[in-house]
Amino acid sequence: MNENDHDAARVALVSGGSRGIGAAVTTALTQRGCRVGCTYRTRREDAEKLAADAPEQVLPIRFDLHDDTTALTAVERVVSHWGHLDSLVLNAGQWSGGRLVETDPDAWWSVIETNLRGTVALARAALPHLVHGTSPSIVLVSSVVGLIGHAGDTAYAGAKSAMIGFGRSLAKEVARDGIRVNVLAPGFVTTDMTDAVPVSARRRIERETVLGRFGTVEEIAKAAVFLSEDATFCTGSVLTVDGGWAL
Ligand SMILES: NC(=O)c1ccc[n+]([C@@H]2O[C@H](COP(=O)([O-])OP(=O)(O)OC[C@H]3O[C@@H](n4cnc5c(N)ncnc54)[C@H](OP(=O)(O)O)[C@@H]3O)[C@@H](O)[C@H]2O)c1
């Protein structure tokens, strides 16, 4: 790699890149030659391992969905390190379930806040830089439960639905700046997040999924990279990657 290659490389920021889907997106983007700011909250060593696997291509950055200042500093670190920002993948999120009548109101709102606040803060912080990017784009990692609903998930699904409305509206706001905004709606994917799903529920979900299994993080990452890098005539779209669970 010479100096000019480095300057020409696309630069992405992936939130929640330390593990699960975000780590797979980080790896897939680096395999395409991108430089990636990869955020972690608790798992710094996992983000550093990704950086060790792709030297000079991955920059681990601390980011907390609850703290807007970390959104600003994450974007600033990427831009000061590589000089520009072309793509943002808003993947960091947390699942917490429970039927509405059994969930404490503060706990319910906390799920909404966790999944939306930092996502919006990162988008807000990145936009002034994305306008100067090359084929700039934002990908929001929502969920298929935000499209069709799921009992026991009113808060999580509510936050994921809000990401869809947010993303589609933002797509209309920033199209004039050449920025594409798309939403990825994964179905059930094997990660730490779904490790908490009880075996009986897992079997039910597998039966409900037309392809008969949970997805892999690599399958979701391919779709995220498509929306981020290749889908130059897509904006405001919602791409479902769920093995047919929502059919
Ligand atoms: N897995 C699924 O079946 C599935 C399905 C549909 C949608 N999704 C969505 O896909 C995204 C990734 O899910 P995943 O399954 O890969 O999750 P995961 O394995 O639990 O990883 C979550 C990632 O988000 C980061 N994170 C969690 N809470 C955070 C917070 N408060 N502030 C900043 N970062 C935080 C974690 O950072 P640390 O590890 O450093 O703490 C980690 O990098 C989420 O938005 C999720 O809702 C997942």
GROMACS .gro file of C-alpha atoms and ligand atoms in nm:
model
  295
    1MET     CA    1   0.000   0.000   0.000
    2ASN     CA    2   0.147   0.337  -0.092
    3GLU     CA    3   0.056   0.682   0.040
    4ASN     CA    4  -0.193   0.746  -0.245
    5ASP     CA    5  -0.376   0.417  -0.184
    6HIS     CA    6  -0.417   0.516   0.177
    7ASP     CA    7  -0.561   0.856   0.083
    8ALA     CA    8  -0.803   0.703  -0.168
    9ALA     CA    9  -0.939   0.434   0.065
   10ARG     CA   10  -1.296   0.464   0.184
   11VAL     CA   11  -1.339   0.540   0.552
   12ALA     CA   12  -1.625   0.397   0.757
   13LEU     CA   13  -1.739   0.421   1.116
   14VAL     CA   14  -1.913   0.111   1.253
   15SER     CA   15  -2.083   0.143   1.590
   16GLY     CA   16  -2.087  -0.170   1.804
   17GLY     CA   17  -1.805  -0.309   1.594
   18SER     CA   18  -1.638  -0.500   1.875
   19ARG     CA   19  -1.839  -0.821   1.834
   20GLY     CA   20  -2.137  -0.987   1.669
   21ILE     CA   21  -2.278  -0.830   1.354
   22GLY     CA   22  -2.068  -0.513   1.389
   23ALA     CA   23  -1.742  -0.710   1.405
   24ALA     CA   24  -1.841  -0.901   1.091
   25VAL     CA   25  -1.923  -0.572   0.915
   26THR     CA   26  -1.587  -0.429   1.024
   27THR     CA   27  -1.405  -0.734   0.886
   28ALA     CA   28  -1.603  -0.735   0.560
   29LEU     CA   29  -1.532  -0.365   0.505
   30THR     CA   30  -1.159  -0.407   0.569
   31GLN     CA   31  -1.155  -0.695   0.319
   32ARG     CA   32  -1.289  -0.442   0.068
   33GLY     CA   33  -0.994  -0.212   0.150
   34CYS     CA   34  -1.187   0.029   0.373
   35ARG     CA   35  -1.046   0.194   0.684
   36VAL     CA   36  -1.286   0.141   0.974
   37GLY     CA   37  -1.339   0.318   1.302
   38CYS     CA   38  -1.475   0.032   1.511
   39THR     CA   39  -1.654   0.128   1.831
   40TYR     CA   40  -1.667  -0.071   2.151
   41ARG     CA   41  -1.826   0.006   2.484
   42THR     CA   42  -1.706  -0.270   2.719
   43ARG     CA   43  -1.510  -0.507   2.491
   44ARG     CA   44  -1.206  -0.299   2.410
   45GLU     CA   45  -0.987  -0.610   2.373
   46ASP     CA   46  -1.220  -0.748   2.103
   47ALA     CA   47  -1.193  -0.425   1.901
   48GLU     CA   48  -0.816  -0.430   1.948
   49LYS     CA   49  -0.804  -0.786   1.818
   50LEU     CA   50  -0.983  -0.673   1.500
   51ALA     CA   51  -0.726  -0.393   1.469
   52ALA     CA   52  -0.441  -0.644   1.512
   53ASP     CA   53  -0.595  -0.863   1.239
   54ALA     CA   54  -0.608  -0.570   0.991
   55PRO     CA   55  -0.314  -0.345   1.076
   56GLU     CA   56  -0.363   0.023   0.983
   57GLN     CA   57  -0.720  -0.048   0.872
   58VAL     CA   58  -0.909  -0.064   1.203
   59LEU     CA   59  -0.916   0.205   1.468
   60PRO     CA   60  -1.081   0.101   1.797
   61ILE     CA   61  -1.282   0.384   1.951
   62ARG     CA   62  -1.488   0.395   2.270
   63PHE     CA   63  -1.852   0.491   2.220
   64ASP     CA   64  -2.149   0.470   2.454
   65LEU     CA   65  -2.505   0.494   2.321
   66HIS     CA   66  -2.600   0.683   2.639
   67ASP     CA   67  -2.335   0.953   2.603
   68ASP     CA   68  -2.370   1.202   2.315
   69THR     CA   69  -2.019   1.337   2.372
   70THR     CA   70  -1.872   0.997   2.281
   71ALA     CA   71  -2.059   1.018   1.948
   72LEU     CA   72  -1.886   1.346   1.871
   73THR     CA   73  -1.544   1.222   1.978
   74ALA     CA   74  -1.584   0.895   1.783
   75VAL     CA   75  -1.653   1.086   1.460
   76GLU     CA   76  -1.374   1.336   1.531
   77ARG     CA   77  -1.122   1.057   1.596
   78VAL     CA   78  -1.198   0.890   1.262
   79VAL     CA   79  -1.179   1.216   1.069
   80SER     CA   80  -0.859   1.331   1.242
   81HIS     CA   81  -0.700   0.987   1.184
   82TRP     CA   82  -0.790   0.934   0.817
   83GLY     CA   83  -0.895   1.282   0.704
   84HIS     CA   84  -1.248   1.205   0.591
   85LEU     CA   85  -1.557   0.989   0.647
   86ASP     CA   86  -1.755   0.815   0.372
   87SER     CA   87  -1.980   0.572   0.548
   88LEU     CA   88  -2.153   0.523   0.880
   89VAL     CA   89  -2.298   0.191   0.997
   90LEU     CA   90  -2.525   0.245   1.298
   91ASN     CA   91  -2.520  -0.103   1.444
   92ALA     CA   92  -2.472  -0.069   1.822
   93GLY     CA   93  -2.781  -0.176   2.011
   94GLN     CA   94  -2.912  -0.374   2.304
   95TRP     CA   95  -3.202  -0.613   2.335
   96SER     CA   96  -3.421  -0.624   2.641
   97GLY     CA   97  -3.761  -0.792   2.636
   98GLY     CA   98  -4.070  -0.835   2.849
   99ARG     CA   99  -4.442  -0.800   2.801
  100LEU     CA  100  -4.564  -0.442   2.833
  101VAL     CA  101  -4.780  -0.498   3.141
  102GLU     CA  102  -4.492  -0.673   3.319
  103THR     CA  103  -4.228  -0.408   3.238
  104ASP     CA  104  -4.150  -0.117   3.467
  105PRO     CA  105  -4.215   0.209   3.272
  106ASP     CA  106  -3.864   0.343   3.337
  107ALA     CA  107  -3.711   0.017   3.217
  108TRP     CA  108  -3.933   0.030   2.906
  109TRP     CA  109  -3.821   0.383   2.815
  110SER     CA  110  -3.462   0.293   2.888
  111VAL     CA  111  -3.471   0.035   2.603
  112ILE     CA  112  -3.599   0.305   2.366
  113GLU     CA  113  -3.336   0.553   2.485
  114THR     CA  114  -3.050   0.302   2.464
  115ASN     CA  115  -3.127   0.200   2.109
  116LEU     CA  116  -3.210   0.543   1.970
  117ARG     CA  117  -3.021   0.815   2.153
  118GLY     CA  118  -2.662   0.733   2.055
  119THR     CA  119  -2.771   0.623   1.708
  120VAL     CA  120  -2.921   0.964   1.640
  121ALA     CA  121  -2.622   1.138   1.804
  122LEU     CA  122  -2.375   0.954   1.579
  123ALA     CA  123  -2.576   1.038   1.266
  124ARG     CA  124  -2.592   1.404   1.372
  125ALA     CA  125  -2.218   1.415   1.440
  126ALA     CA  126  -2.126   1.239   1.115
  127LEU     CA  127  -2.340   1.434   0.866
  128PRO     CA  128  -2.116   1.744   0.843
  129HIS     CA  129  -1.830   1.512   0.741
  130LEU     CA  130  -2.031   1.276   0.522
  131VAL     CA  131  -2.131   1.566   0.296
  132HIS     CA  132  -1.763   1.583   0.192
  133GLY     CA  133  -1.733   1.204   0.153
  134THR     CA  134  -1.719   0.993  -0.163
  135SER     CA  135  -2.050   0.816  -0.235
  136PRO     CA  136  -2.145   0.880   0.127
  137SER     CA  137  -2.394   0.659   0.303
  138ILE     CA  138  -2.555   0.567   0.632
  139VAL     CA  139  -2.681   0.218   0.716
  140LEU     CA  140  -2.909   0.177   1.017
  141VAL     CA  141  -2.920  -0.173   1.163
  142SER     CA  142  -3.282  -0.210   1.268
  143SER     CA  143  -3.456  -0.547   1.304
  144VAL     CA  144  -3.732  -0.738   1.134
  145VAL     CA  145  -3.925  -0.719   1.464
  146GLY     CA  146  -3.943  -0.344   1.399
  147LEU     CA  147  -4.130  -0.425   1.078
  148ILE     CA  148  -4.374  -0.697   1.182
  149GLY     CA  149  -4.369  -0.686   1.563
  150HIS     CA  150  -4.297  -0.957   1.818
  151ALA     CA  151  -4.479  -1.031   2.143
  152GLY     CA  152  -4.260  -0.939   2.440
  153ASP     CA  153  -4.066  -0.682   2.239
  154THR     CA  154  -4.280  -0.365   2.244
  155ALA     CA  155  -3.986  -0.149   2.357
  156TYR     CA  156  -3.711  -0.306   2.143
  157ALA     CA  157  -3.940  -0.333   1.839
  158GLY     CA  158  -4.063   0.023   1.903
  159ALA     CA  159  -3.703   0.149   1.895
  160LYS     CA  160  -3.626  -0.053   1.583
  161SER     CA  161  -3.942   0.079   1.409
  162ALA     CA  162  -3.838   0.430   1.503
  163MET     CA  163  -3.501   0.368   1.337
  164ILE     CA  164  -3.687   0.287   1.015
  165GLY     CA  165  -3.895   0.606   1.026
  166PHE     CA  166  -3.587   0.806   1.125
  167GLY     CA  167  -3.378   0.657   0.845
  168ARG     CA  168  -3.638   0.702   0.573
  169SER     CA  169  -3.700   1.063   0.675
  170LEU     CA  170  -3.327   1.136   0.696
  171ALA     CA  171  -3.289   0.986   0.347
  172LYS     CA  172  -3.524   1.256   0.219
  173GLU     CA  173  -3.342   1.528   0.413
  174VAL     CA  174  -2.990   1.451   0.294
  175ALA     CA  175  -3.041   1.322  -0.062
  176ARG     CA  176  -2.963   1.673  -0.187
  177ASP     CA  177  -2.618   1.634  -0.026
  178GLY     CA  178  -2.562   1.307  -0.211
  179ILE     CA  179  -2.591   1.099   0.107
  180ARG     CA  180  -2.780   0.770   0.089
  181VAL     CA  181  -2.955   0.639   0.401
  182ASN     CA  182  -3.076   0.279   0.411
  183VAL     CA  183  -3.205   0.042   0.675
  184LEU     CA  184  -3.106  -0.319   0.728
  185ALA     CA  185  -3.361  -0.537   0.905
  186PRO     CA  186  -3.200  -0.865   1.011
  187GLY     CA  187  -3.402  -1.158   1.138
  188PHE     CA  188  -3.265  -1.386   1.408
  189VAL     CA  189  -2.888  -1.415   1.394
  190THR     CA  190  -2.652  -1.620   1.612
  191THR     CA  191  -2.468  -1.368   1.835
  192ASP     CA  192  -2.424  -1.300   2.207
  193MET     CA  193  -2.756  -1.112   2.186
  194THR     CA  194  -2.952  -1.421   2.087
  195ASP     CA  195  -2.760  -1.649   2.326
  196ALA     CA  196  -3.018  -1.534   2.581
  197VAL     CA  197  -3.305  -1.685   2.377
  198PRO     CA  198  -3.429  -1.998   2.559
  199VAL     CA  199  -3.389  -2.324   2.365
  200SER     CA  200  -3.767  -2.371   2.327
  201ALA     CA  201  -3.808  -2.020   2.180
  202ARG     CA  202  -3.510  -2.079   1.952
  203ARG     CA  203  -3.670  -2.396   1.816
  204ARG     CA  204  -3.999  -2.207   1.756
  205ILE     CA  205  -3.817  -1.927   1.570
  206GLU     CA  206  -3.630  -2.183   1.358
  207ARG     CA  207  -3.962  -2.347   1.268
  208GLU     CA  208  -4.111  -2.007   1.178
  209THR     CA  209  -3.810  -1.917   0.963
  210VAL     CA  210  -3.863  -2.037   0.606
  211LEU     CA  211  -3.495  -2.129   0.571
  212GLY     CA  212  -3.518  -2.318   0.902
  213ARG     CA  213  -3.225  -2.165   1.090
  214PHE     CA  214  -3.076  -1.853   1.246
  215GLY     CA  215  -2.857  -1.638   1.020
  216THR     CA  216  -2.484  -1.589   1.057
  217VAL     CA  217  -2.313  -1.256   1.119
  218GLU     CA  218  -2.131  -1.293   0.787
  219GLU     CA  219  -2.465  -1.314   0.601
  220ILE     CA  220  -2.581  -0.990   0.764
  221ALA     CA  221  -2.245  -0.821   0.702
  222LYS     CA  222  -2.271  -0.892   0.327
  223ALA     CA  223  -2.602  -0.705   0.318
  224ALA     CA  224  -2.462  -0.417   0.526
  225VAL     CA  225  -2.165  -0.383   0.291
  226PHE     CA  226  -2.401  -0.391  -0.009
  227LEU     CA  227  -2.608  -0.104   0.131
  228SER     CA  228  -2.303   0.087   0.248
  229GLU     CA  229  -2.081   0.051  -0.057
  230ASP     CA  230  -2.261  -0.085  -0.363
  231ALA     CA  231  -2.627   0.018  -0.350
  232THR     CA  232  -2.573   0.351  -0.526
  233PHE     CA  233  -2.938   0.377  -0.643
  234CYS     CA  234  -3.089   0.281  -0.307
  235THR     CA  235  -3.195   0.531  -0.048
  236GLY     CA  236  -3.472   0.505   0.208
  237SER     CA  237  -3.489   0.132   0.143
  238VAL     CA  238  -3.540  -0.133   0.408
  239LEU     CA  239  -3.356  -0.456   0.330
  240THR     CA  240  -3.491  -0.758   0.518
  241VAL     CA  241  -3.235  -1.035   0.572
  242ASP     CA  242  -3.427  -1.283   0.784
  243GLY     CA  243  -3.432  -1.624   0.616
  244GLY     CA  244  -3.800  -1.560   0.543
  245TRP     CA  245  -3.910  -1.526   0.909
  246ALA     CA  246  -4.137  -1.231   0.820
  247LEU     CA  247  -4.303  -1.404   0.523
  248LIG     N1  248  -2.858  -1.081   1.676
  248LIG     C1  249  -2.977  -1.069   1.620
  248LIG     O1  250  -3.052  -1.167   1.605
  248LIG     C2  251  -3.024  -0.935   1.569
  248LIG     C3  252  -3.140  -0.932   1.490
  248LIG     C4  253  -3.185  -0.811   1.442
  248LIG     C5  254  -3.116  -0.696   1.471
  248LIG     N2  255  -3.005  -0.701   1.548
  248LIG     C6  256  -2.938  -0.575   1.576
  248LIG     O2  257  -2.806  -0.581   1.526
  248LIG     C7  258  -2.720  -0.502   1.607
  248LIG     C8  259  -2.603  -0.585   1.654
  248LIG     O3  260  -2.655  -0.696   1.725
  248LIG     P1  261  -2.562  -0.817   1.775
  248LIG     O4  262  -2.650  -0.934   1.782
  248LIG     O5  263  -2.437  -0.822   1.695
  248LIG     O6  264  -2.532  -0.769   1.924
  248LIG     P2  265  -2.415  -0.808   2.026
  248LIG     O7  266  -2.343  -0.930   1.981
  248LIG     O8  267  -2.481  -0.806   2.159
  248LIG     O9  268  -2.314  -0.684   2.013
  248LIG     C9  269  -2.361  -0.557   2.048
  248LIG    C10  270  -2.260  -0.452   2.006
  248LIG    O10  271  -2.313  -0.325   2.043
  248LIG    C11  272  -2.228  -0.264   2.141
  248LIG     N3  273  -2.310  -0.202   2.244
  248LIG    C12  274  -2.403  -0.261   2.324
  248LIG     N4  275  -2.456  -0.170   2.408
  248LIG    C13  276  -2.394  -0.053   2.382
  248LIG    C14  277  -2.404   0.077   2.437
  248LIG     N5  278  -2.488   0.105   2.540
  248LIG     N6  279  -2.326   0.174   2.386
  248LIG    C15  280  -2.241   0.148   2.283
  248LIG     N7  281  -2.225   0.027   2.228
  248LIG    C16  282  -2.302  -0.073   2.277
  248LIG    C17  283  -2.144  -0.376   2.201
  248LIG    O11  284  -2.022  -0.321   2.249
  248LIG     P3  285  -1.929  -0.399   2.360
  248LIG    O12  286  -1.926  -0.542   2.318
  248LIG    O13  287  -1.794  -0.334   2.350
  248LIG    O14  288  -1.994  -0.378   2.491
  248LIG    C18  289  -2.127  -0.467   2.079
  248LIG    O15  290  -2.024  -0.420   1.996
  248LIG    C19  291  -2.806  -0.448   1.721
  248LIG    O16  292  -2.851  -0.318   1.689
  248LIG    C20  293  -2.924  -0.544   1.723
  248LIG    O17  294  -3.038  -0.485   1.777
  248LIG    C21  295  -2.957  -0.818   1.598
   0.00000   0.00000   0.00000
